[in-house]
Every structure is written in C-alpha cells, then in structure tokens.
C-alpha cells in the first residue's frame, strides 16, 4: 500500500498488556485514494471470471494451511484468545475458501425462465448477476480472521474489489491476510486493508458501493444512517443475547457440555454465544450441578500451547467493564454467584468464568449483551414460559433448544424469534455455509452464507428477450374501446374466479 498515513495507533496484547506494534490510522483522504485505485483495478478482476478467481482463493486456502503457526500467533497475540479458539478461526476460514471457490459458480450462474405473465407471455427471461463494484467490509475484534476477513471471500469471488476496515483493536491478522492474498496472485488493489478506528470506517462507508458490517448494534445503526446519504446498501451482522432452553427430557450431559462450551469459548466474546439459559424446573438442580462442576474445572490464562487453557483474555478493555457491571447489577438485585464473579489481577485482562443463578429479566445480565464468560441460569415452570422469556429481547440472533424429542424441539424452534435455532446443539450452524446466517430485530439486517451471501454483493439484471412477435402488441397505442373491452373481459376471466 503506497498510502502514507500521518498517524499511528498501538496494538496491544490483552493477555500481557504489552504493545505489539503500531499500525497506520488512515484518514478520509487515504481511504479515498485506496478506493480510487480499487475502482480502477476492479473491472479486470470482474472480467477474469469465476474460475480464475477460484484459483486465487484455492491458493489462499493452501497458503493459510501452510502458515498456520503465523496466523495462530498473530490472532492469539492481538486477541488474547486461547490457541484452540484461534485454531477454530483457521478451520472455519479454510472451509470458507473451499466453499466459495466451489459454490460461487452455481450461485452466480444466469437463471433462465419463460414468462407466464399475460402481458409478456412466452418471452425468454434471464436473471444475471454483475459484481456491484467496490465492497467495504467493516469488522469487529472478536474473530479478526473469520468475522472480519471471512465476509470478504464471497465479495471477492463475485468479482468485486474490497476494502477491509478491521477493528482498530485487532488489525494485525487483516494485514497478514493482505500479504497472503498478494502472495497468492490476487491483482494489486483488489483487496486493501484500511487500518484505523471509527472515522476510517466512516470514510469507507462514504466511498464504497456496498457495506458489509459486523459489530455492535449501536455502530450498525450509525453505519446504516451514514450509508443512507448515498443510498449505499448495507448488510448488518450485530449483537445478540442468545437464549438456551433446556427441557425436562433433555440429555443433560450434552446440554451442560454445550452450555459451558458455547457460553464460555473465546471468553464468551462470540456474537452467537449462549448468554442466558432457561431450565425446566424438574431438571434445574441436576443441570446446575453439572454446569457448575464443569465451569469450576476450566483453566484460564494467557494463550500458551494447544490445549493449555480453555478460557483466555478479554480482548477489549471497555468490555471488561461491561461484564463487571452486569455481574454487579445481578448481585445487587438478588442473584447468587456460584462460580467466579471477579476480574483477575493483572497483568493482562481476564474475567473468571462465572455462573449466576436466581436471575431474572430485571437484570442487565439477562437482557443486554454481556459478551463475556458468564452463564446466567434461570429456572422456568415450563417450556411456554421459556419461549416467552427467550423472545423477550431486543435481539434475535440465534437460540438453542435441548430435548430428546426432535419434533418438540423443531416446534419450539419455530416459535423463537431469531435467525437460527440449533436443537441439541449451539453455534455449529455458522459452519453450514449453505444456509443463511443473520439476525432478526436489533441483531441484523440481511445475512451471510448461502446464495444470498454472495448475491448481495452483485447488481441483479433481468434481460427479457422477445423473439417472434407481431408488429404491434394488443396493449400498445392507439387505444380502442373494443380492445379495451376485450382486455377487460380476459382479465376478469383470468383473475375473477
Ligand atoms: P463495534 O461496533 O465497536 O466496532 C465494529 C467496527 O466498526 C470496528 O471496525 C470499528 O472501528 C468500526 N466503527 C466504529 N464506529 C464506526 C462508524 N461510525 N462508522 C463505521 N465504522 C465504525 O463492535 P466491536 O466492539 O468491534 O465488536 C463486538 C460486537 O460485534 C458485539 O456486539 C458482537 O455481538 C458483534 N458481532 C456480531 C457478529 C454477527 O455475526 N452478528 C459477529 C461478531 C461480532
């Protein structure tokens, strides 16, 4: 990148508090220059065709797998997550490269049909997809590879140029990705990382043809408002408060293992983390005993080698204050802390894996996104109460239901107001790239993955082909009373039955 930034910003290791290095804090002029170069380069990439683009993504997949140590070290260093949590990012990213390289052709192929419209009867119709041009991807700090760069892959496969604005907290992984794609033969200026904070993100919104945003609901709203000025389309993947429902007939060991993993992996800093649990009264005590024992056995600390610790650091300093505020608010309002409940003394930022009980919806730990290693567990009288409480939220990202009766599980799923529900599982739908993943309510707009996950980065064009045809159609000028009556009668016969 030839841009000379005037300012720099430190990147910190949250597990030690040390500054890793400084990166450029790009101005609006810097972003405008990147956008101009990207626009100049994009037509060539768009014309290269899907097979050529897939070749670059396949090379990138191999590059990623050949350089796992470099990626793992960078991700762990700037997030403070465990080595195993970082490995999960690599696994999903490799899968993403393979999926989009293999499926883009099918999703973006021309769709051909014949019209059954009475006015355009028999005409050949083609729906085709053109790259939208320049896509801006703005990402969060919790998954710097998968949630920031991950959404760039379908945008690139569709033939677009991309500017990635990673979180100012975790820009180093994105810079490594830039190096990787350049090594893999991606033409210059097709993918550029624009490092910086909110103002850099605003400049990206101003300069692109489409914004793919992942982050907090508050920032998502600001992005949408800003994009409205230029009528730039946006896709928003935002916060969540995912509920888990444990029915009396559930496999309690599986439910407890999933609750502990999906609530506390990545220190709970996962948009689709289990953030609140509702348990039917007859199995409440047994479930609680299992969860408590598992949480007590977790090891916490800086990311050492693979398998060294289960729970890592809190990546972003202000998040630690939110977690503390939620636990204190719960304590004040009558909740009990069965495990954890405090931040650890430095160096580094750590909050103990925590189990809260005697919680209710008057407490912020049950209604606001905590984004930390906390598991608030609430006893409910029956499944109906659990569904009502699960839906009592401004968020609607995902949910989990545990029951041995799959039909019952599906029936509960259909009553939950969110973008995805896993029955006897949690989070794993994220790796099902064939199915859309997106939030309802304040959790999102649009979705990633599946056909819509790549078509959103395209302009859609309908081409209607009229071959053999009379010199003048029935509905064309000049109008006549007789033809008007005939058309009226035909329409009444067709639609009046
Ligand atoms: P954030 O909203 O603070 O920041 C996200 C990104 O937006 C960062 O790159 C930031 O620099 C940028 N930004 C900030 N102000 C901006 C502005 N005015 N215009 C343009 N860009 C701006 O979010 P965060 O704290 O980095 O991430 C945590 C949040 O992300 C959580 O709420 C989490 O649930 C959510 N998240 C959602 C998903 C999902 O798929 N739904 C995935 C991961 C994270």
Coordinates of C-alpha atoms and ligand atoms in Angstrom, one line a residue:
X1 CA 0.0 0.0 0.0
X2 CA 1.5 3.3 -1.0
X3 CA -0.6 5.5 1.2
X4 CA 1.4 7.4 3.8
X5 CA -0.7 7.7 7.0
X6 CA 0.0 10.7 9.2
X7 CA -1.0 9.0 12.4
X8 CA -0.3 5.6 14.1
X9 CA -2.2 3.6 16.7
X10 CA -0.8 1.0 19.1
X11 CA -2.0 -2.6 19.1
X12 CA -1.9 -4.3 22.4
X13 CA -1.6 -7.9 23.6
X14 CA -4.6 -8.2 26.0
X15 CA -3.1 -11.2 27.8
X16 CA 0.0 -9.3 28.8
X17 CA -0.7 -5.6 28.3
X18 CA 2.4 -5.2 26.1
X19 CA 2.2 -3.1 22.9
X20 CA 2.8 -5.4 19.9
X21 CA 3.3 -2.8 17.3
X22 CA 1.8 0.4 15.8
X23 CA -0.3 0.5 12.7
X24 CA -1.4 3.4 10.5
X25 CA -4.5 5.3 11.4
X26 CA -5.8 6.1 7.9
X27 CA -7.6 9.4 7.1
X28 CA -10.6 10.0 4.8
X29 CA -8.1 11.1 2.1
X30 CA -6.1 7.9 2.5
X31 CA -9.3 5.9 2.1
X32 CA -10.4 7.9 -0.9
X33 CA -7.0 7.1 -2.6
X34 CA -7.4 3.4 -1.8
X35 CA -11.0 3.5 -3.2
X36 CA -9.8 5.2 -6.5
X37 CA -7.1 2.5 -7.0
X38 CA -9.6 -0.3 -6.2
X39 CA -12.1 1.1 -8.7
X40 CA -9.5 1.2 -11.4
X41 CA -8.5 -2.4 -10.8
X42 CA -11.9 -3.9 -10.3
X43 CA -13.1 -4.3 -14.0
X44 CA -10.1 -6.6 -14.7
X45 CA -10.9 -8.8 -11.7
X46 CA -14.6 -8.9 -12.6
X47 CA -13.7 -9.9 -16.2
X48 CA -11.3 -12.6 -15.1
X49 CA -14.2 -15.0 -14.5
X50 CA -15.1 -17.2 -11.6
X51 CA -12.7 -20.0 -12.4
X52 CA -9.7 -17.6 -12.2
X53 CA -11.0 -16.1 -9.0
X54 CA -11.5 -19.5 -7.5
X55 CA -7.9 -20.4 -8.4
X56 CA -6.7 -17.5 -6.2
X57 CA -8.9 -18.5 -3.3
X58 CA -7.7 -22.1 -3.5
X59 CA -4.1 -20.9 -3.4
X60 CA -5.1 -18.8 -0.4
X61 CA -6.6 -21.8 1.3
X62 CA -3.3 -23.7 0.8
X63 CA -1.3 -20.7 1.9
X64 CA -3.3 -20.4 5.1
X65 CA -2.8 -24.1 5.9
X66 CA 0.9 -23.8 5.2
X67 CA 1.3 -20.9 7.5
X68 CA -1.0 -21.9 10.4
X69 CA 1.6 -21.0 13.1
X70 CA 2.0 -17.4 11.8
X71 CA -1.8 -16.9 11.8
X72 CA -2.3 -18.6 15.2
X73 CA 0.4 -16.5 16.8
X74 CA -0.9 -13.3 15.3
X75 CA -4.5 -14.0 16.3
X76 CA -3.6 -15.1 19.8
X77 CA -1.3 -12.1 20.3
X78 CA -3.8 -9.4 19.4
X79 CA -6.9 -11.0 20.9
X80 CA -5.5 -12.9 23.9
X81 CA -7.7 -15.9 22.9
X82 CA -6.6 -19.5 23.5
X83 CA -4.7 -21.3 20.8
X84 CA -7.7 -23.7 20.4
X85 CA -10.1 -20.8 19.9
X86 CA -7.7 -19.3 17.3
X87 CA -7.5 -22.8 15.6
X88 CA -11.3 -22.7 15.2
X89 CA -10.9 -19.5 13.2
X90 CA -8.4 -21.2 10.9
X91 CA -10.7 -24.2 10.4
X92 CA -13.7 -22.1 9.5
X93 CA -11.7 -19.8 7.3
X94 CA -10.2 -22.7 5.3
X95 CA -13.8 -24.1 4.9
X96 CA -14.9 -20.7 3.7
X97 CA -12.3 -20.5 1.0
X98 CA -13.2 -24.0 -0.2
X99 CA -16.9 -23.4 -0.1
X100 CA -16.9 -20.1 -2.0
X101 CA -14.4 -21.3 -4.6
X102 CA -16.6 -24.3 -5.2
X103 CA -20.1 -22.8 -5.0
X104 CA -19.8 -19.3 -6.4
X105 CA -20.3 -20.5 -10.0
X106 CA -23.7 -22.2 -9.2
X107 CA -25.0 -19.2 -7.1
X108 CA -24.0 -16.6 -9.8
X109 CA -25.0 -18.6 -12.9
X110 CA -27.6 -17.0 -15.1
X111 CA -31.2 -18.0 -14.2
X112 CA -33.3 -18.7 -17.3
X113 CA -37.1 -19.0 -17.4
X114 CA -40.1 -18.3 -19.7
X115 CA -42.6 -15.7 -18.6
X116 CA -46.2 -16.7 -17.7
X117 CA -47.3 -13.1 -17.4
X118 CA -50.3 -12.5 -19.6
X119 CA -48.6 -9.3 -20.9
X120 CA -45.1 -10.9 -21.5
X121 CA -46.3 -14.5 -22.2
X122 CA -43.6 -16.8 -23.6
X123 CA -40.8 -14.2 -23.5
X124 CA -37.4 -15.6 -22.5
X125 CA -36.2 -14.1 -19.3
X126 CA -32.6 -14.2 -18.0
X127 CA -31.7 -13.0 -14.5
X128 CA -27.9 -12.3 -14.2
X129 CA -25.5 -11.2 -11.6
X130 CA -22.8 -8.5 -12.1
X131 CA -20.3 -7.5 -9.4
X132 CA -21.5 -4.4 -7.5
X133 CA -18.0 -2.8 -7.8
X134 CA -16.3 -1.8 -4.6
X135 CA -17.3 -3.5 -1.3
X136 CA -16.4 -2.2 2.1
X137 CA -16.2 -4.8 4.9
X138 CA -16.0 -3.4 8.4
X139 CA -15.2 -6.0 11.1
X140 CA -15.1 -6.5 14.9
X141 CA -12.3 -7.6 17.2
X142 CA -13.6 -10.9 18.5
X143 CA -12.8 -13.0 15.4
X144 CA -10.3 -11.0 13.3
X145 CA -10.0 -13.7 10.7
X146 CA -13.5 -15.2 10.3
X147 CA -15.7 -12.2 11.2
X148 CA -13.6 -9.5 9.5
X149 CA -12.0 -11.2 6.5
X150 CA -14.5 -14.1 6.2
X151 CA -17.1 -11.8 4.6
X152 CA -14.6 -10.6 2.0
X153 CA -14.3 -14.0 0.4
X154 CA -17.7 -14.1 -1.3
X155 CA -17.4 -10.4 -2.2
X156 CA -14.1 -11.2 -4.0
X157 CA -15.5 -14.3 -5.6
X158 CA -18.3 -12.2 -7.0
X159 CA -15.7 -10.1 -8.8
X160 CA -15.6 -7.1 -6.6
X161 CA -12.7 -5.1 -5.2
X162 CA -12.8 -5.0 -1.4
X163 CA -11.6 -2.6 1.3
X164 CA -11.4 -4.3 4.7
X165 CA -11.6 -2.0 7.7
X166 CA -10.6 -4.3 10.6
X167 CA -11.2 -3.3 14.2
X168 CA -8.6 -0.9 15.5
X169 CA -8.2 -3.4 18.4
X170 CA -7.1 -6.3 16.1
X171 CA -5.7 -5.1 12.7
X172 CA -2.7 -7.4 12.5
X173 CA -4.5 -10.5 11.3
X174 CA -6.0 -8.5 8.4
X175 CA -2.5 -7.2 7.5
X176 CA -1.3 -10.8 7.3
X177 CA -4.3 -11.7 5.1
X178 CA -3.3 -8.8 2.8
X179 CA 0.2 -10.3 2.5
X180 CA -1.3 -13.8 1.9
X181 CA -3.6 -12.7 -1.0
X182 CA -0.8 -10.7 -2.6
X183 CA 1.4 -13.8 -2.5
X184 CA -1.4 -15.9 -4.0
X185 CA -1.6 -13.8 -7.1
X186 CA -4.6 -11.5 -6.3
X187 CA -4.1 -8.5 -8.6
X188 CA -2.9 -5.3 -6.9
X189 CA -5.5 -3.0 -5.3
X190 CA -8.3 -5.6 -5.4
X191 CA -8.0 -6.2 -1.7
X192 CA -6.7 -3.5 0.6
X193 CA -6.8 -3.2 4.4
X194 CA -7.7 0.2 5.7
X195 CA -6.5 0.3 9.3
X196 CA -7.9 2.9 11.7
X197 CA -10.9 3.4 14.0
X198 CA -14.4 4.8 13.6
X199 CA -13.6 7.8 11.4
X200 CA -11.7 5.4 9.0
X201 CA -14.8 3.2 9.0
X202 CA -17.0 6.2 8.2
X203 CA -14.7 7.1 5.2
X204 CA -15.1 3.5 3.9
X205 CA -18.9 3.8 4.1
X206 CA -18.7 7.0 2.1
X207 CA -16.6 5.5 -0.7
X208 CA -18.0 2.1 -1.5
X209 CA -20.9 0.6 -3.4
X210 CA -21.9 -1.9 -0.6
X211 CA -21.2 -2.1 3.1
X212 CA -20.9 -5.4 5.0
X213 CA -20.7 -4.5 8.6
X214 CA -20.2 -6.8 11.6
X215 CA -20.1 -5.2 15.1
X216 CA -22.3 -3.7 17.8
X217 CA -25.9 -2.7 17.2
X218 CA -25.0 0.9 18.2
X219 CA -22.4 1.2 15.4
X220 CA -24.5 -0.8 12.9
X221 CA -27.2 1.9 13.3
X222 CA -24.7 4.7 12.7
X223 CA -23.4 2.9 9.6
X224 CA -26.9 2.5 8.2
X225 CA -27.7 6.1 8.8
X226 CA -24.5 7.3 7.1
X227 CA -24.9 4.9 4.1
X228 CA -28.5 6.3 3.6
X229 CA -27.0 9.6 2.5
X230 CA -25.6 8.0 -0.7
X231 CA -28.2 5.2 -0.7
X232 CA -25.5 2.6 -0.4
X233 CA -26.9 -0.8 0.5
X234 CA -25.8 -2.4 3.8
X235 CA -25.8 -5.8 5.4
X236 CA -25.5 -5.7 9.2
X237 CA -24.5 -8.5 11.5
X238 CA -24.8 -7.2 15.0
X239 CA -25.1 -8.1 18.7
X240 CA -27.0 -10.9 20.3
X241 CA -28.3 -12.3 23.6
X242 CA -28.7 -15.9 22.6
X243 CA -31.0 -18.0 24.8
X244 CA -30.7 -21.7 25.5
X245 CA -33.8 -23.7 26.6
X246 CA -33.2 -26.9 28.5
X247 CA -36.3 -29.1 28.5
X248 CA -37.0 -31.7 31.2
X249 CA -36.4 -34.5 28.8
X250 CA -33.0 -33.3 27.6
X251 CA -29.8 -35.2 27.6
X252 CA -28.4 -33.1 30.5
X253 CA -24.8 -34.1 29.9
X254 CA -24.9 -32.9 26.3
X255 CA -26.8 -29.8 27.3
X256 CA -24.3 -28.9 30.1
X257 CA -21.3 -29.5 27.9
X258 CA -22.7 -27.3 25.2
X259 CA -23.8 -24.6 27.6
X260 CA -20.3 -24.4 29.1
X261 CA -18.5 -24.5 25.7
X262 CA -20.8 -22.2 23.7
X263 CA -21.2 -19.8 26.6
X264 CA -17.5 -19.6 27.5
X265 CA -15.4 -20.3 24.4
X266 CA -13.5 -17.3 23.3
X267 CA -14.2 -16.0 26.8
X268 CA -17.9 -15.5 25.7
X269 CA -16.8 -12.9 23.2
X270 CA -18.9 -14.5 20.4
X271 CA -21.9 -12.9 18.8
X272 CA -23.6 -16.3 18.9
X273 CA -22.5 -17.1 22.5
X274 CA -25.1 -18.6 24.8
X275 CA -25.8 -15.6 27.0
X276 CA -28.8 -16.9 29.1
X277 CA -30.2 -20.3 30.0
X278 CA -33.7 -21.3 30.9
X279 CA -34.1 -24.7 32.5
X280 CA -37.4 -26.5 33.2
X281 CA -37.9 -26.9 37.0
X282 CA -37.7 -30.7 37.3
X283 CA -34.1 -30.8 35.9
X284 CA -32.9 -27.4 37.1
X285 CA -30.8 -28.7 40.1
X286 CA -29.2 -31.5 38.2
X287 CA -28.3 -29.3 35.2
X288 CA -26.9 -26.7 37.5
X289 CA -24.7 -29.2 39.3
X290 CA -23.3 -30.5 36.0
X291 CA -22.6 -26.9 34.7
X292 CA -21.1 -25.7 37.9
X293 CA -18.7 -28.7 38.1
X294 CA -17.6 -28.2 34.5
X295 CA -17.0 -24.4 34.9
X296 CA -15.0 -25.0 38.1
X297 CA -12.7 -27.3 36.2
X298 CA -11.8 -24.8 33.5
X299 CA -8.3 -23.5 33.2
X300 CA -7.8 -19.8 32.4
X301 CA -4.7 -17.8 31.4
X302 CA -2.7 -16.4 28.5
X303 CA -2.7 -18.4 25.3
X304 CA 0.1 -20.9 25.8
X305 CA 0.3 -24.0 23.5
X306 CA -2.6 -26.0 22.1
X307 CA -4.8 -27.5 24.9
X308 CA -3.1 -25.4 27.6
X309 CA -6.1 -23.4 28.8
X310 CA -9.8 -23.3 28.0
X311 CA -10.5 -19.6 28.7
X312 CA -8.4 -16.7 27.5
X313 CA -8.3 -13.0 28.0
X314 CA -10.9 -10.2 27.4
X315 CA -9.7 -8.6 24.2
X316 CA -11.1 -5.1 24.5
X317 CA -10.7 -3.1 27.8
X318 CA -14.1 -1.5 27.9
X319 CA -15.7 -5.0 27.6
X320 CA -14.3 -5.9 30.9
X321 CA -16.2 -3.0 32.5
X322 CA -19.5 -4.1 30.9
X323 CA -19.0 -7.7 32.2
X324 CA -18.3 -6.3 35.7
X325 CA -21.3 -4.0 35.5
X326 CA -23.6 -6.9 34.5
X327 CA -22.4 -9.2 37.3
X328 CA -22.6 -6.4 40.0
X329 CA -26.1 -5.4 38.8
X330 CA -27.2 -9.0 39.1
X331 CA -25.7 -9.3 42.6
X332 CA -27.3 -6.1 43.8
X333 CA -30.7 -7.3 42.5
X334 CA -30.5 -10.7 44.3
X335 CA -28.6 -13.1 42.1
X336 CA -26.1 -15.5 43.5
X337 CA -22.6 -16.2 42.0
X338 CA -21.9 -19.9 42.2
X339 CA -18.6 -19.8 40.3
X340 CA -16.2 -16.9 39.5
X341 CA -17.6 -13.4 39.6
X342 CA -14.4 -11.3 39.5
X343 CA -11.7 -10.0 37.3
X344 CA -8.3 -11.4 37.8
X345 CA -5.4 -9.1 39.0
X346 CA -3.1 -8.1 36.1
X347 CA -1.0 -8.4 34.1
X348 CA -3.5 -8.8 31.2
X349 CA -7.3 -8.6 31.2
X350 CA -9.1 -11.7 32.5
X351 CA -12.5 -12.3 33.9
X352 CA -13.3 -15.5 35.7
X353 CA -15.7 -18.0 34.1
X354 CA -18.8 -17.2 36.0
X355 CA -22.1 -19.0 36.8
X356 CA -25.1 -16.8 38.0
X357 CA -28.4 -18.1 39.4
X358 CA -31.5 -16.5 40.9
X359 CA -31.5 -14.2 37.9
X360 CA -34.5 -12.6 36.1
X361 CA -35.2 -10.1 33.4
X362 CA -34.9 -7.1 35.7
X363 CA -31.1 -7.7 35.5
X364 CA -28.9 -6.5 32.7
X365 CA -27.2 -9.9 32.6
X366 CA -30.4 -11.3 31.1
X367 CA -31.3 -8.5 28.7
X368 CA -28.1 -6.7 27.5
X369 CA -25.3 -8.3 25.5
X370 CA -22.6 -9.2 28.1
X371 CA -20.0 -10.5 25.6
X372 CA -18.1 -12.2 28.4
X373 CA -17.5 -15.5 30.2
X374 CA -20.8 -15.5 32.2
X375 CA -23.6 -18.1 32.3
X376 CA -26.8 -16.7 34.0
X377 CA -29.2 -19.7 34.6
X378 CA -32.9 -19.3 35.3
X379 CA -35.4 -21.9 36.5
X380 CA -38.7 -21.8 34.5
X381 CA -42.0 -23.5 35.2
X382 CA -42.5 -24.9 31.7
X383 CA -41.5 -24.6 28.0
X384 CA -44.1 -21.9 27.3
X385 CA -42.5 -19.7 29.9
X386 CA -39.1 -20.4 28.5
X387 CA -40.2 -19.4 25.0
X388 CA -41.8 -16.2 26.2
X389 CA -38.6 -15.2 28.1
X390 CA -36.4 -16.2 25.2
X391 CA -38.4 -13.9 22.9
X392 CA -38.4 -11.1 25.5
X393 CA -35.4 -9.4 23.9
X394 CA -34.4 -6.6 21.6
X395 CA -32.1 -9.2 20.0
X396 CA -32.8 -12.1 17.7
X397 CA -29.6 -13.7 16.5
X398 CA -29.7 -17.4 17.5
X399 CA -31.0 -19.8 20.1
X400 CA -30.6 -23.4 21.3
X401 CA -33.1 -25.9 22.5
X402 CA -32.3 -29.2 24.3
X403 CA -34.8 -32.0 24.2
X404 CA -34.7 -35.7 23.3
X405 CA -37.9 -35.2 21.2
X406 CA -36.8 -33.7 17.9
X407 CA -40.4 -32.9 16.8
X408 CA -40.9 -31.0 20.0
X409 CA -37.5 -29.3 19.5
X410 CA -38.5 -28.2 16.0
X411 CA -41.9 -27.0 17.2
X412 CA -40.1 -24.8 19.9
X413 CA -37.6 -23.6 17.3
X414 CA -40.4 -22.4 15.1
X415 CA -41.7 -20.2 17.9
X416 CA -38.4 -18.5 18.6
X417 CA -37.9 -15.0 17.2
X418 CA -34.3 -15.3 15.8
X419 CA -32.3 -16.0 12.7
X420 CA -31.2 -19.6 13.6
X421 CA -32.1 -22.2 16.1
X422 CA -30.0 -25.3 16.9
X423 CA -31.8 -28.2 18.5
X424 CA -29.4 -30.2 20.8
X425 CA -26.6 -28.0 19.6
X426 CA -25.3 -24.4 19.5
X427 CA -23.3 -22.2 17.2
X428 CA -22.4 -25.0 14.7
X429 CA -24.8 -23.7 12.1
X430 CA -22.2 -20.9 11.5
X431 CA -20.1 -23.6 9.7
X432 CA -23.0 -24.6 7.5
X433 CA -22.1 -22.3 4.6
X434 CA -25.0 -23.4 2.5
X435 CA -27.6 -21.9 4.9
X436 CA -28.1 -18.2 5.6
X437 CA -26.9 -16.8 8.9
X438 CA -28.3 -13.5 10.0
X439 CA -30.2 -11.8 12.9
X440 CA -33.7 -10.6 13.5
X441 CA -34.7 -7.5 15.4
X442 CA -31.7 -5.5 16.5
X443 CA -29.3 -8.3 15.7
X444 CA -29.1 -7.8 12.0
X445 CA -30.2 -6.9 8.5
X446 CA -29.5 -9.3 5.6
X447 CA -27.5 -12.4 6.1
X448 CA -24.2 -14.1 5.2
X449 CA -23.7 -17.6 3.7
X450 CA -25.8 -19.4 1.2
X451 CA -27.0 -17.9 -2.2
X452 CA -27.9 -14.6 -0.6
X453 CA -24.5 -14.4 1.0
X454 CA -22.8 -13.8 -2.4
X455 CA -25.7 -12.4 -4.5
X456 CA -25.9 -9.4 -2.1
X457 CA -22.5 -8.3 -3.5
X458 CA -24.0 -8.2 -7.0
X459 CA -26.2 -6.0 -9.1
X460 CA -29.1 -8.1 -10.4
X461 CA -30.0 -7.6 -14.1
X462 CA -33.1 -9.0 -15.8
X463 CA -32.8 -9.5 -19.5
X464 CA -36.1 -10.1 -21.3
X465 CA -35.8 -11.4 -24.9
X466 CA -38.7 -11.1 -27.3
X467 CA -38.2 -13.1 -30.5
X468 CA -41.1 -13.8 -32.9
X469 CA -43.7 -11.0 -32.2
X470 CA -46.4 -9.0 -34.0
X471 CA -45.7 -5.5 -35.3
X472 CA -47.9 -4.2 -32.5
X473 CA -48.9 -5.7 -29.2
X474 CA -52.6 -5.7 -28.1
X475 CA -51.9 -3.2 -25.2
X476 CA -50.0 -0.7 -27.3
X477 CA -51.2 2.6 -28.9
X478 CA -53.6 3.6 -30.3
X479 CA -56.1 2.7 -27.6
X480 CA -59.6 1.5 -28.8
X481 CA -62.8 0.9 -26.9
X482 CA -63.2 -2.6 -28.5
X483 CA -59.7 -3.8 -27.4
X484 CA -60.2 -2.2 -24.0
X485 CA -63.4 -4.2 -23.5
X486 CA -61.7 -7.5 -24.8
X487 CA -58.7 -7.0 -22.4
X488 CA -61.1 -6.2 -19.5
X489 CA -63.1 -9.4 -20.2
X490 CA -60.0 -11.5 -20.4
X491 CA -58.6 -10.1 -17.2
X492 CA -61.9 -10.7 -15.4
X493 CA -62.0 -14.3 -16.6
X494 CA -58.4 -14.9 -15.6
X495 CA -58.3 -13.3 -12.2
X496 CA -62.0 -13.0 -11.2
X497 CA -62.6 -16.7 -10.5
Ligands
LIG1 P1 -18.0 -2.0 17.2 O1 -19.4 -1.7 16.7 O2 -17.5 -1.2 18.3 O3 -17.0 -1.9 16.0 C1 -17.1 -2.7 14.8 C2 -16.3 -2.0 13.7 O4 -16.9 -0.8 13.4 C3 -14.9 -1.6 14.1 O5 -14.1 -1.9 13.0 C4 -15.0 -0.2 14.4 O6 -13.7 0.5 14.2 C5 -16.0 0.3 13.3 N1 -16.6 1.5 13.6 C6 -16.8 2.2 14.8 N2 -17.5 3.3 14.6 C7 -17.8 3.4 13.3 C8 -18.6 4.3 12.5 N3 -19.1 5.4 13.0 N4 -18.7 4.1 11.1 C9 -18.1 3.0 10.6 N5 -17.4 2.0 11.3 C10 -17.3 2.3 12.6 O7 -18.0 -3.6 17.6 P2 -16.9 -4.4 18.3 O8 -16.9 -4.0 19.7 O9 -15.7 -4.3 17.5 O10 -17.5 -5.9 18.2 C11 -18.3 -6.5 19.1 C12 -19.7 -6.6 18.6 O11 -19.8 -7.2 17.4 C13 -20.6 -7.4 19.5 O12 -21.8 -6.6 19.7 C14 -20.9 -8.6 18.8 O13 -22.1 -9.3 19.1 C15 -20.8 -8.2 17.4 N6 -20.6 -9.3 16.4 C16 -21.6 -9.7 15.7 C17 -21.4 -10.8 14.8 C18 -22.5 -11.3 13.9 O14 -22.3 -12.1 13.0 N7 -23.8 -11.0 14.2 C19 -20.1 -11.4 14.7 C20 -19.1 -10.9 15.5 C21 -19.4 -9.8 16.4

